[in-house]
mmCIF file of C-alpha atoms in Angstrom:
data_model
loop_
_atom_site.group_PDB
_atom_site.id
_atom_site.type_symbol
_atom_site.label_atom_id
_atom_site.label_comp_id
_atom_site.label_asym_id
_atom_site.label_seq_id
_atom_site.Cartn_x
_atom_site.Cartn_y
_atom_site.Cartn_z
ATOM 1 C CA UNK A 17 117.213 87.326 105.248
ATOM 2 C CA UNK A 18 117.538 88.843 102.070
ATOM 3 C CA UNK A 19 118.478 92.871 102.117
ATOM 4 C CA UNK A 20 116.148 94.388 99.226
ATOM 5 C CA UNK A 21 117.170 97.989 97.278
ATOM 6 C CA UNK A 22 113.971 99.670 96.202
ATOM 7 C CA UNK A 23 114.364 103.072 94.315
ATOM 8 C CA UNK A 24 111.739 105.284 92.695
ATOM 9 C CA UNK A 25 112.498 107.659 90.255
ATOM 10 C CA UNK A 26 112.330 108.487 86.303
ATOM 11 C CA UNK A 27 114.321 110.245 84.325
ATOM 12 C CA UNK A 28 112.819 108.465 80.598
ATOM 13 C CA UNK A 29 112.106 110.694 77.871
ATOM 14 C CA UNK A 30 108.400 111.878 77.638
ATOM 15 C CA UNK A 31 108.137 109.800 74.300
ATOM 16 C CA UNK A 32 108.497 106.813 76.567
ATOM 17 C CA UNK A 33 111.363 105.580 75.317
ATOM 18 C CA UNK A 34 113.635 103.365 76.873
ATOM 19 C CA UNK A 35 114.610 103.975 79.526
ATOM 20 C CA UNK A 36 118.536 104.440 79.462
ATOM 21 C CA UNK A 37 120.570 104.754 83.245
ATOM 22 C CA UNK A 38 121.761 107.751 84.335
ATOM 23 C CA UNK A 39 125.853 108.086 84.312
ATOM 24 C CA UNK A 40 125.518 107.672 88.300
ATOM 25 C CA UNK A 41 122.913 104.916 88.155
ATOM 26 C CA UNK A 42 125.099 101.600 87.815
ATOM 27 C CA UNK A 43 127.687 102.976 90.088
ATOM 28 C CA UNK A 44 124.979 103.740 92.631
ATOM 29 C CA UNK A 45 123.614 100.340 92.095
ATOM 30 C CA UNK A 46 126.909 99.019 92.534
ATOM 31 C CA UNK A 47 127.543 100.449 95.485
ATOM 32 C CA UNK A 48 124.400 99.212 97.156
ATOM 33 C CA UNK A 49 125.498 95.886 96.380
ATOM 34 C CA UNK A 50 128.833 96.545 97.363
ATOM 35 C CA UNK A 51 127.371 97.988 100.782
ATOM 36 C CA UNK A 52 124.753 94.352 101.418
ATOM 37 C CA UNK A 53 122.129 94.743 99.038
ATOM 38 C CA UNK A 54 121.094 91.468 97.567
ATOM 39 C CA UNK A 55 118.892 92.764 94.681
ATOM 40 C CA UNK A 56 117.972 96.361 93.808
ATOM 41 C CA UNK A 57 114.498 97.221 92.309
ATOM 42 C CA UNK A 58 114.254 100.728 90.587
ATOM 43 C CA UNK A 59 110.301 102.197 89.967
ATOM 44 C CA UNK A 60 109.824 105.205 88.082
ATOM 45 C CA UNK A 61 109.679 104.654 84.328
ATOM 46 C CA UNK A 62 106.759 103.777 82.817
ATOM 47 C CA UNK A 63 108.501 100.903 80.956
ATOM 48 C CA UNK A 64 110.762 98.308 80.932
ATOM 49 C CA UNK A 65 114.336 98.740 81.377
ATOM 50 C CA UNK A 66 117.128 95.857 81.237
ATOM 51 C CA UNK A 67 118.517 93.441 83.982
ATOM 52 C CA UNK A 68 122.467 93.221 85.363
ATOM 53 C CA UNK A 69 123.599 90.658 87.373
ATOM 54 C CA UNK A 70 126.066 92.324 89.257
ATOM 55 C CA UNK A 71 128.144 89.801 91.670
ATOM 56 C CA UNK A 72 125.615 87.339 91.594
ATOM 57 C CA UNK A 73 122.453 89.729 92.179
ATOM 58 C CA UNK A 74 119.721 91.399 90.150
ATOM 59 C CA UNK A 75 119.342 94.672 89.604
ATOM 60 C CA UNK A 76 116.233 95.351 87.901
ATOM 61 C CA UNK A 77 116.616 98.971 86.051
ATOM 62 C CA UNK A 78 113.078 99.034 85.513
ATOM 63 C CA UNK A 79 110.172 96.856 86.124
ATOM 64 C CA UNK A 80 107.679 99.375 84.271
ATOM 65 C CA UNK A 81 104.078 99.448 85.543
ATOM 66 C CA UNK A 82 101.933 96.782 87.357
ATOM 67 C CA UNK A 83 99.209 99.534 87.699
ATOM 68 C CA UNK A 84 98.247 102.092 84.726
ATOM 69 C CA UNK A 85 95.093 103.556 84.271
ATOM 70 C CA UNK A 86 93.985 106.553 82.521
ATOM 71 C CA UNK A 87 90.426 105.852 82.345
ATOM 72 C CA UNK A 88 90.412 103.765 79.304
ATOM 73 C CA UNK A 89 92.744 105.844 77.513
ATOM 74 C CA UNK A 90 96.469 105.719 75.400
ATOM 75 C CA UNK A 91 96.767 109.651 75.658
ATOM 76 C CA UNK A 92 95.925 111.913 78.154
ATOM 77 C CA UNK A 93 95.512 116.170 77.221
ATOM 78 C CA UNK A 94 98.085 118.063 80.249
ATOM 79 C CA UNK A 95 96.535 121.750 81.731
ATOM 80 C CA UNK A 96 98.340 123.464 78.953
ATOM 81 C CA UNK A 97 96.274 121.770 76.241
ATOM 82 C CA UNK A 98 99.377 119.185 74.938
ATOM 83 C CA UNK A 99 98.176 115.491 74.177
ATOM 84 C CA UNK A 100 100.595 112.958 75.725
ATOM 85 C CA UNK A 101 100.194 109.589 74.240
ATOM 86 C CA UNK A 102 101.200 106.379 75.431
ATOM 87 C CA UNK A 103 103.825 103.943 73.440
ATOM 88 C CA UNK A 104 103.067 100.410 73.526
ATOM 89 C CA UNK A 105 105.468 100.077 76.131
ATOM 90 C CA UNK A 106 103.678 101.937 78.845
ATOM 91 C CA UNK A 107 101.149 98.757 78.673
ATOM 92 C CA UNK A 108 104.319 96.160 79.131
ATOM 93 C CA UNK A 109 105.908 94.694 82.086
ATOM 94 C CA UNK A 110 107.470 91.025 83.764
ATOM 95 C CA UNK A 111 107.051 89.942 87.519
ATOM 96 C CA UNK A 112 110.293 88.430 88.289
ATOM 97 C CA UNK A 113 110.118 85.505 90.678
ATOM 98 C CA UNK A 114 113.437 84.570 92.258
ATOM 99 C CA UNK A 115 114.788 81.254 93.417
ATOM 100 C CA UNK A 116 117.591 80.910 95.811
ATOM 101 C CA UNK A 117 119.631 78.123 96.172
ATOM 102 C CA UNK A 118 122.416 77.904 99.677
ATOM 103 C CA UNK A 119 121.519 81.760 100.310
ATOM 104 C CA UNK A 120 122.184 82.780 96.775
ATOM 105 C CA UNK A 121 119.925 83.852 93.909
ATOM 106 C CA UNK A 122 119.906 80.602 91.263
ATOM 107 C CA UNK A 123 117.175 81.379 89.123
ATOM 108 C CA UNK A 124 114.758 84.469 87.998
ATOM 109 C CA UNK A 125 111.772 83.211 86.125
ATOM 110 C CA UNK A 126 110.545 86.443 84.487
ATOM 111 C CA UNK A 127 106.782 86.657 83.861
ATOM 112 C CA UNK A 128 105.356 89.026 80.793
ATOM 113 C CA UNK A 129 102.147 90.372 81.664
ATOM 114 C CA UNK A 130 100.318 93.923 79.988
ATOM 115 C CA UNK A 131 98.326 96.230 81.236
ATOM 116 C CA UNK A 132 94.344 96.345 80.010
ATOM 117 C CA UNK A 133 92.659 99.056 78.335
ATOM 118 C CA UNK A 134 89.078 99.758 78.698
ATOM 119 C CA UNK A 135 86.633 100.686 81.029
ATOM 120 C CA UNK A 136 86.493 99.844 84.522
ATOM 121 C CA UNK A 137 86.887 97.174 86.142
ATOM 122 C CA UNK A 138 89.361 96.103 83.964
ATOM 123 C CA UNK A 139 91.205 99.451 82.905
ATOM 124 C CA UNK A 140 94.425 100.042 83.640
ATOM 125 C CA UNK A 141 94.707 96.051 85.209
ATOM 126 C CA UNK A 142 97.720 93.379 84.907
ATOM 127 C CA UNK A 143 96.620 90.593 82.837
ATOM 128 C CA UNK A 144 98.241 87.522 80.943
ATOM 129 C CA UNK A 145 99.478 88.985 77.650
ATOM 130 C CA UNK A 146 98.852 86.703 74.559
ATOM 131 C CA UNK A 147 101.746 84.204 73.282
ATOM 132 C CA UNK A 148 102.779 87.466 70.352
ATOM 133 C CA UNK A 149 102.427 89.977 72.867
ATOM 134 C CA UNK A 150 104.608 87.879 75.697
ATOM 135 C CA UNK A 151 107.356 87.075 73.130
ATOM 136 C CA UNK A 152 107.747 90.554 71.995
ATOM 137 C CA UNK A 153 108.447 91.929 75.599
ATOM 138 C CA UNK A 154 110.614 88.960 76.438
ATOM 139 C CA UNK A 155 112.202 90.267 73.267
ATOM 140 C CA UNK A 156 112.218 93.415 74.185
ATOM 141 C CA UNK A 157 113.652 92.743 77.769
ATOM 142 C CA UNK A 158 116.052 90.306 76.865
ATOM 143 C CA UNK A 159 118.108 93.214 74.047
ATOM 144 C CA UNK A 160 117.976 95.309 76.766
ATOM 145 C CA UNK A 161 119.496 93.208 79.082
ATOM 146 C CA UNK A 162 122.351 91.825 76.916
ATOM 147 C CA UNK A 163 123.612 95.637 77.156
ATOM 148 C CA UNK A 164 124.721 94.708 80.557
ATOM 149 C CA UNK A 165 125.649 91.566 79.803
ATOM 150 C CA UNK A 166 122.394 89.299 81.128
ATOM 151 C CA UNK A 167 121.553 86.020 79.371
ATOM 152 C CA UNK A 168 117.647 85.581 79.072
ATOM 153 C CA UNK A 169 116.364 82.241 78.115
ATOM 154 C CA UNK A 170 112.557 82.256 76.450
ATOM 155 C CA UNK A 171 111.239 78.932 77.493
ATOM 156 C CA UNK A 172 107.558 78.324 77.438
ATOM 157 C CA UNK A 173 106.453 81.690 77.271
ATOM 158 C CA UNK A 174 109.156 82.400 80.639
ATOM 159 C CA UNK A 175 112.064 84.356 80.125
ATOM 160 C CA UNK A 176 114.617 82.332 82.603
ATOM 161 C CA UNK A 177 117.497 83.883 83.527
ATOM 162 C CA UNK A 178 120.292 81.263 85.576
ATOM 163 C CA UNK A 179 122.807 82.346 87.980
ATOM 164 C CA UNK A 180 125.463 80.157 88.805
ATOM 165 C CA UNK A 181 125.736 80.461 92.656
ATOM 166 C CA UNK A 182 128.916 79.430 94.416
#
């Protein structure tokens, strides 16, 4: 069996920018790898963040939002009377689907997919993002990711990334 990490918290700026780790966060991830984790999964930020392969295994900084409705809207106005608004990014995420080969991860087939706005039913839903809008958050994910030193292949609208397990 495979020994998951999942971890919810944010710490992004309001603007919704991206979302950069904490000094403690890679050490903490680290550790839970160190300690038996086989891939650790942080929630929390509203968008992407990048993807290390640390020892073999994922850790996914930030998978964004599968979910994100605000009745049909890109802003929303808080008690005090401030408008938030909602970057592009907000409406962005991948499903990663990993493959395991002799007990070890081999393969992570990252999926793009964005997040509808309109009215109900479909507001705030996970759908197939067009081939532009799929590219650009591969993109987006893969310069992220290269931070920490993760290789993303684009193939066929798929970012791919491949582990060599030994």
């Amino acid at each position: 069996p495979h020994e998951p990490m999942v971890l919810h918290w944010a710490n992004e700026a309001a603007s919704g920018e991206e979302p950069k780790p904490a000094d403690f966060e890679p050490r903490l991830f680290h550790a839970a790898i160190d300690a038996g984790a086989d891939v650790v999964v942080r929630t929390g930020p509203h968008v992407l963040g990048g993807i290390e392969i640390y020892k073999g295994k994922p850790i996914f900084y930030s998978l964004g939002s599968l979910f994100f409705d605000f009745r049909g809207k890109r802003s929303y106005t808080t008690p005090t009377g401030q408008v938030m608004n909602f970057p592009d990014g907000y409406f962005q995420t991948v499903i990663p689907v990993t493959r395991y080969a002799k007990g070890k991860a081999a393969e992570i087939r990252l999926y793009p997919f964005a997040i509808q706005v309109g009215q109900p039913p479909i507001s705030g839903v996970p759908h197939s993002p067009s081939a532009e809008e799929g590219r650009r958050i591969l993109e987006n994910l893969k310069t992220m990711s290269a931070a920490f030193g993760t290789r993303i292949a684009i193939e066929n609208g798929i970012g791919v990334i491949r582990l060599n397990p030994s």
